[in-house]
Tab-separated table of C-alpha atoms in Angstrom:
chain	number	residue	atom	x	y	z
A	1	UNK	CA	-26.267	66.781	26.345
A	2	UNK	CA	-27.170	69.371	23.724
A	3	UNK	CA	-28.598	68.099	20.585
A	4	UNK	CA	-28.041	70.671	17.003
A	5	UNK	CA	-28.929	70.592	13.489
A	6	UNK	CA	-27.816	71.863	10.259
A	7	UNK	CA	-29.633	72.823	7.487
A	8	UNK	CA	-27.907	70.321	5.254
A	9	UNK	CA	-29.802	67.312	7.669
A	10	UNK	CA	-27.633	66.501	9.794
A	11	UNK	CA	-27.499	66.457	13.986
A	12	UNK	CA	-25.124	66.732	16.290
A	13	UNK	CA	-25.224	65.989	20.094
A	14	UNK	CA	-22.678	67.303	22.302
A	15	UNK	CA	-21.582	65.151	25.251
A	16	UNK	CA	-18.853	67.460	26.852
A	17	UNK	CA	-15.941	67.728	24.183
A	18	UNK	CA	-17.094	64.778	22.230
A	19	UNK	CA	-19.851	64.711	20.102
A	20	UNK	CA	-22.081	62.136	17.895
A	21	UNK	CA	-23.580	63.091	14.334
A	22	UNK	CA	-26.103	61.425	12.334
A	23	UNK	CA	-28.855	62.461	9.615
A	24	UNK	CA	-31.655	63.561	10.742
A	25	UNK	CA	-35.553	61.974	10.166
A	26	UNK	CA	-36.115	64.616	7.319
A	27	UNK	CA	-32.564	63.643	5.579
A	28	UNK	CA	-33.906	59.609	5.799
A	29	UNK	CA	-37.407	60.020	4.847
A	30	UNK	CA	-36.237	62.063	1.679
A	31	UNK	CA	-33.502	59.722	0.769
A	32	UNK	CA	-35.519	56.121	0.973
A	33	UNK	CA	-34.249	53.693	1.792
A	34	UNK	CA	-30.781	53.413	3.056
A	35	UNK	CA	-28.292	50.650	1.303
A	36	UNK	CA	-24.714	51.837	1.735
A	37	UNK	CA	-22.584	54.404	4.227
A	38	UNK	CA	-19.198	55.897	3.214
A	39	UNK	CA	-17.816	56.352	6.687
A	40	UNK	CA	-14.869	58.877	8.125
A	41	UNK	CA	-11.946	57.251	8.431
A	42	UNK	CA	-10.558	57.390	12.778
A	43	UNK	CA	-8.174	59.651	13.215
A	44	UNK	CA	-8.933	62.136	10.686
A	45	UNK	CA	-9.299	65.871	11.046
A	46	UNK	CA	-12.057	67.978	9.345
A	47	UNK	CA	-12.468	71.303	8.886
A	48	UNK	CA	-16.702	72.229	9.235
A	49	UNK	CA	-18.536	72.153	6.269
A	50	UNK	CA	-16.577	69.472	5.200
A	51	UNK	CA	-17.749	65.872	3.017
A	52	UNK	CA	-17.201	63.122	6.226
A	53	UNK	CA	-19.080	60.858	4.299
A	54	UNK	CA	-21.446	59.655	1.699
A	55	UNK	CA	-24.753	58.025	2.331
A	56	UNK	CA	-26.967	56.062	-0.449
A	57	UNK	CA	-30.119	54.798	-1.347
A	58	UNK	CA	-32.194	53.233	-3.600
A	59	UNK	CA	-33.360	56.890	-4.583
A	60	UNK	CA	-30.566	59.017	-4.286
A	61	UNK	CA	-26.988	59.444	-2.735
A	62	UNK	CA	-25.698	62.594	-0.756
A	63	UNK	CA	-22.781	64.125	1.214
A	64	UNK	CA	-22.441	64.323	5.318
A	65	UNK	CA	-21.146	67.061	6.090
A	66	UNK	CA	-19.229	67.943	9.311
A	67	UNK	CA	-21.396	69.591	11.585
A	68	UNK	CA	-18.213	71.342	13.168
A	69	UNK	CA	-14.447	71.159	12.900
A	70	UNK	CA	-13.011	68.172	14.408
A	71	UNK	CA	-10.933	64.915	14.959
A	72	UNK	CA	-13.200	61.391	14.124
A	73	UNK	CA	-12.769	59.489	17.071
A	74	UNK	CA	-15.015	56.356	16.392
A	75	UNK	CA	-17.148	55.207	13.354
A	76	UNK	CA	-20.528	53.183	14.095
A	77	UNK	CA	-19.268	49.863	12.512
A	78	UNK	CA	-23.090	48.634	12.961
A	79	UNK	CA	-24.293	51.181	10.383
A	80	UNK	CA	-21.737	49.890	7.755
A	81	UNK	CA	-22.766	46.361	8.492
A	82	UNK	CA	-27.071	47.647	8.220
A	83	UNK	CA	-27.015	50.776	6.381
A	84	UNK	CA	-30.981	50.447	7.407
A	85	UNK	CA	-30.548	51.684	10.538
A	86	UNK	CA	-30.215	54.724	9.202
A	87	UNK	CA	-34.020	54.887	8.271
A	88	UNK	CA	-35.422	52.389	11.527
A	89	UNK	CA	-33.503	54.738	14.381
A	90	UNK	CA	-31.748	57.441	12.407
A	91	UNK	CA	-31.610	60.054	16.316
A	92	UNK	CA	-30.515	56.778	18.072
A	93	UNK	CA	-28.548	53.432	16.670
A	94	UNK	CA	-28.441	54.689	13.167
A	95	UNK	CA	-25.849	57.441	14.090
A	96	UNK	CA	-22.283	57.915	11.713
A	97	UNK	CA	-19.394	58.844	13.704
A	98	UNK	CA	-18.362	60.653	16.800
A	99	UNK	CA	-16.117	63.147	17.136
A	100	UNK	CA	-13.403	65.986	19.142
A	101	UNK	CA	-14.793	68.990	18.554
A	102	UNK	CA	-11.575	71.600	17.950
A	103	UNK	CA	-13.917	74.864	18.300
A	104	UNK	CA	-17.002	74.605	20.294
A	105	UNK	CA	-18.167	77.741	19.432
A	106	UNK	CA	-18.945	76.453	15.340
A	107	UNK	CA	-22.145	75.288	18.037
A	108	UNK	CA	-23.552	78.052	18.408
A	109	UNK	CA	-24.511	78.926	14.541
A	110	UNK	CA	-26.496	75.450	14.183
A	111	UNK	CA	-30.092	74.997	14.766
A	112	UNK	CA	-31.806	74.432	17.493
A	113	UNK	CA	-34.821	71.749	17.343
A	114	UNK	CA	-37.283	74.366	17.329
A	115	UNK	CA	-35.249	76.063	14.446
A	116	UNK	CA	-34.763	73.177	12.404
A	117	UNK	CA	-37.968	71.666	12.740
A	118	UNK	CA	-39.292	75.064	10.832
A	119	UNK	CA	-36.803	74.841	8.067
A	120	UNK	CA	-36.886	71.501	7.626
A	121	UNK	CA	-40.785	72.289	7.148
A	122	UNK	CA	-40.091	74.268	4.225
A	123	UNK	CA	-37.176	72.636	2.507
């Protein structure tokens, strides 16, 4: 499994042609604390780049954006139920949606950890 970033906050980890995406511990800690998720609908097709969903707090909302293009496979009905997971485990339980990747290769222009730990430094 390959784990990737973006430098809008969110990761990606690839587990052969599906993958799961999430904020990242940077995109939590400057949001606060989480109180609502706008999930993906199952089923639907984004192109990367794309608003997949909306995340609030008690500070701010913002967009997730697709990591890569893709079909959403499975939403994680947990996070809907305790949007606070996304702050307590945001790399683990606290994870948004899964997904078919349609072009692998969008991969290779994310971050790797060592990459997005140094711009995520500086934003």
């Amino acid at each position: 499994m390959t784990t990737k970033y973006t430098e809008d906050h969110e990761w990606i980890t690839v587990d052969g042609g599906t993958a799961t995406v999430g904020i990242t511990h940077h995109a939590q800690d400057a949001l606060g604390d989480v109180v609502f998720v706008d999930l993906p609908e199952v089923g639907k097709t984004y192109a990367q780049k794309d608003v997949a969903g909306v995340v609030e707090s008690v500070k701010a909302a913002a967009d997730v954006y697709m990591p890569v293009s893709g079909e959403i496979t499975e939403v994680n009905e947990a996070l809907r139920d305790d949007p606070s997971l996304a702050n307590s485990d945001p790399l683990g339980a606290g994870w948004f949606f899964k997904v078919k990747l349609s072009d692998a290769s969008q991969l290779d222009a994310l971050l790797d950890e060592t990459a997005y730990t140094a711009f995520s430094a500086n934003a």
